[in-house]
Structure formats: structure tokens, C-alpha cells
């Protein structure tokens, strides 16, 4: 019997391409917007739903996928007089998705700009300096997009 992956079935059926595997989790609009809301410190279902204006069943499905994929984890909380509820928080994988959202934001600001300008900026927490997303080599030097190639390595059996 082959090992199972909660998200897509038998691991042997997983796509070889890491971009495709990532898109299985993050490749849907609402998944990325849910993550944006959690990055903005909205952790409760009602907060996320109100901010996004998304149908509750759709939000539930996206949160379930993100939890099953290990991008988000839940915590239980209870307000006085209410039942226990779940709040949603980023795992390490979720934290590392910050760069994906930042790259999409940067691309949108450059290639799909609003006439009134960006709605938010990426800044360092310590100094407030504006930061950009980009490629860096192993020594930390910036590499231009034109210099980066996606090289397909042969896999087992190739």
C-alpha cells in the first residue's frame, strides 16, 4: 500500500513539478486572500469572512484545505457565554508564503497599477524601509530576473 497525502491522494500521484504542487494549495484566489487576511492579524472566521465578503461555505473549504496542507493551524478560543470556536494562525509553511504574496503584490503594483497608487507597501518591521521581492544568489547578491533560468533536472527514471 502506498503512502497517502491528505490533499491529493497517493504520494506517487503527486506532480513532479513543485510549482504545480504549490498551486494545488495556493493556486486559488480565495486561498491567497485568506492568507492575506491572516497576515493582517485577522484570525477569526467572522473577521476573515467580513473582510473578504466571501460565502461562509467557500471560506470554510479554503480554511480546511490550508489546515490540511499544513499552511495554517487552528487554536481554540471561547468568548464569555459563547461556544468554543477556532482561530486560524500561520505555520512555518504559512509564514513562508509571505514571499509569494509579496511577489504577487509587487507584480500587481508594477504591471496592474491602480491610478491612486498602491494600497500597501512592504516595509521592514525594524526600520520601516520599503523592501522589494527579488532573486538573490547564495552570497546574498541580487540577481536580475533576466538572469534567472528555471532548469529542469532529470528525475528518477528519466
Short mmCIF file of N, CA, C and O in Angstrom, two decimals, residues 5-8 14 19-32 35 62 65-72:
data_model
loop_
_atom_site.label_atom_id
_atom_site.label_comp_id
_atom_site.label_asym_id
_atom_site.label_seq_id
_atom_site.Cartn_x
_atom_site.Cartn_y
_atom_site.Cartn_z
N UNK A 5 -1.24 11.16 0.93
CA UNK A 5 -1.11 12.59 1.16
C UNK A 5 -2.53 13.09 1.33
O UNK A 5 -3.37 12.87 0.47
N UNK A 6 -2.83 13.77 2.44
CA UNK A 6 -4.20 14.20 2.73
C UNK A 6 -4.81 15.04 1.60
O UNK A 6 -5.99 15.01 1.38
N UNK A 7 -4.00 15.82 0.92
CA UNK A 7 -4.51 16.78 -0.04
C UNK A 7 -4.82 16.15 -1.38
O UNK A 7 -5.84 16.41 -1.98
N UNK A 8 -3.95 15.29 -1.88
CA UNK A 8 -4.15 14.87 -3.26
C UNK A 8 -4.15 13.36 -3.48
O UNK A 8 -4.13 12.91 -4.61
N UNK A 14 1.60 12.47 -7.03
CA UNK A 14 1.95 13.88 -6.92
C UNK A 14 2.63 14.34 -8.19
O UNK A 14 3.47 13.64 -8.75
N UNK A 19 5.97 23.73 -8.72
CA UNK A 19 5.03 24.82 -8.97
C UNK A 19 3.61 24.25 -9.00
O UNK A 19 2.69 24.79 -8.37
N UNK A 20 3.43 23.16 -9.70
CA UNK A 20 2.11 22.54 -9.78
C UNK A 20 1.65 22.06 -8.40
O UNK A 20 0.49 22.24 -8.02
N UNK A 21 2.55 21.46 -7.62
CA UNK A 21 2.18 21.01 -6.27
C UNK A 21 1.80 22.20 -5.39
O UNK A 21 0.86 22.13 -4.60
N UNK A 22 2.51 23.30 -5.53
CA UNK A 22 2.19 24.51 -4.76
C UNK A 22 0.83 25.06 -5.16
O UNK A 22 0.04 25.50 -4.31
N UNK A 23 0.54 25.04 -6.46
CA UNK A 23 -0.74 25.56 -6.94
C UNK A 23 -1.92 24.72 -6.46
O UNK A 23 -3.03 25.23 -6.35
N UNK A 24 -1.68 23.45 -6.16
CA UNK A 24 -2.75 22.63 -5.61
C UNK A 24 -3.28 23.21 -4.31
O UNK A 24 -4.44 23.03 -3.96
N UNK A 25 -2.44 23.93 -3.60
CA UNK A 25 -2.82 24.52 -2.32
C UNK A 25 -3.06 26.02 -2.45
O UNK A 25 -4.06 26.55 -1.99
N UNK A 26 -2.15 26.71 -3.09
CA UNK A 26 -2.18 28.18 -3.12
C UNK A 26 -2.72 28.77 -4.41
O UNK A 26 -2.83 29.99 -4.52
N UNK A 27 -3.06 27.95 -5.38
CA UNK A 27 -3.37 28.44 -6.71
C UNK A 27 -4.79 28.91 -6.91
O UNK A 27 -5.21 29.10 -8.04
N UNK A 28 -5.51 29.13 -5.86
CA UNK A 28 -6.90 29.58 -5.98
C UNK A 28 -7.00 30.94 -5.29
O UNK A 28 -6.43 31.14 -4.22
N UNK A 29 -7.71 31.83 -5.91
CA UNK A 29 -7.81 33.22 -5.43
C UNK A 29 -8.12 33.32 -3.94
O UNK A 29 -7.46 34.05 -3.21
N UNK A 30 -9.13 32.59 -3.48
CA UNK A 30 -9.56 32.74 -2.09
C UNK A 30 -8.51 32.24 -1.12
O UNK A 30 -8.38 32.77 -0.02
N UNK A 31 -7.74 31.24 -1.48
CA UNK A 31 -6.69 30.74 -0.59
C UNK A 31 -5.67 31.85 -0.32
O UNK A 31 -5.28 32.08 0.83
N UNK A 32 -5.25 32.53 -1.36
CA UNK A 32 -4.27 33.62 -1.20
C UNK A 32 -4.86 34.79 -0.42
O UNK A 32 -4.18 35.40 0.41
N UNK A 35 -4.97 33.96 3.25
CA UNK A 35 -3.64 34.15 3.84
C UNK A 35 -3.34 35.63 4.05
O UNK A 35 -2.79 36.02 5.09
N UNK A 62 -11.80 26.67 2.04
CA UNK A 62 -10.43 27.14 1.85
C UNK A 62 -9.62 26.99 3.14
O UNK A 62 -8.47 26.59 3.11
N UNK A 65 -8.68 23.33 3.59
CA UNK A 65 -7.57 22.96 2.71
C UNK A 65 -6.25 23.48 3.26
O UNK A 65 -5.25 22.75 3.31
N UNK A 66 -6.22 24.73 3.70
CA UNK A 66 -4.98 25.31 4.23
C UNK A 66 -4.53 24.62 5.51
O UNK A 66 -3.34 24.42 5.73
N UNK A 67 -5.49 24.20 6.34
CA UNK A 67 -5.15 23.46 7.56
C UNK A 67 -4.62 22.08 7.20
O UNK A 67 -3.58 21.65 7.69
N UNK A 68 -5.32 21.36 6.32
CA UNK A 68 -4.89 20.02 5.92
C UNK A 68 -3.52 20.04 5.25
O UNK A 68 -2.74 19.10 5.39
N UNK A 69 -3.22 21.10 4.54
CA UNK A 69 -1.93 21.22 3.84
C UNK A 69 -0.81 21.66 4.77
O UNK A 69 0.35 21.70 4.37
N UNK A 70 -1.15 22.01 6.02
CA UNK A 70 -0.12 22.43 6.96
C UNK A 70 0.34 23.86 6.79
O UNK A 70 1.40 24.24 7.27
N UNK A 71 -0.48 24.68 6.14
CA UNK A 71 -0.15 26.10 5.94
C UNK A 71 -0.70 26.93 7.10
O UNK A 71 -0.11 27.94 7.49
N UNK A 72 -1.81 26.50 7.64
CA UNK A 72 -2.50 27.18 8.73
C UNK A 72 -2.80 26.14 9.81
O UNK A 72 -3.04 24.98 9.50
#
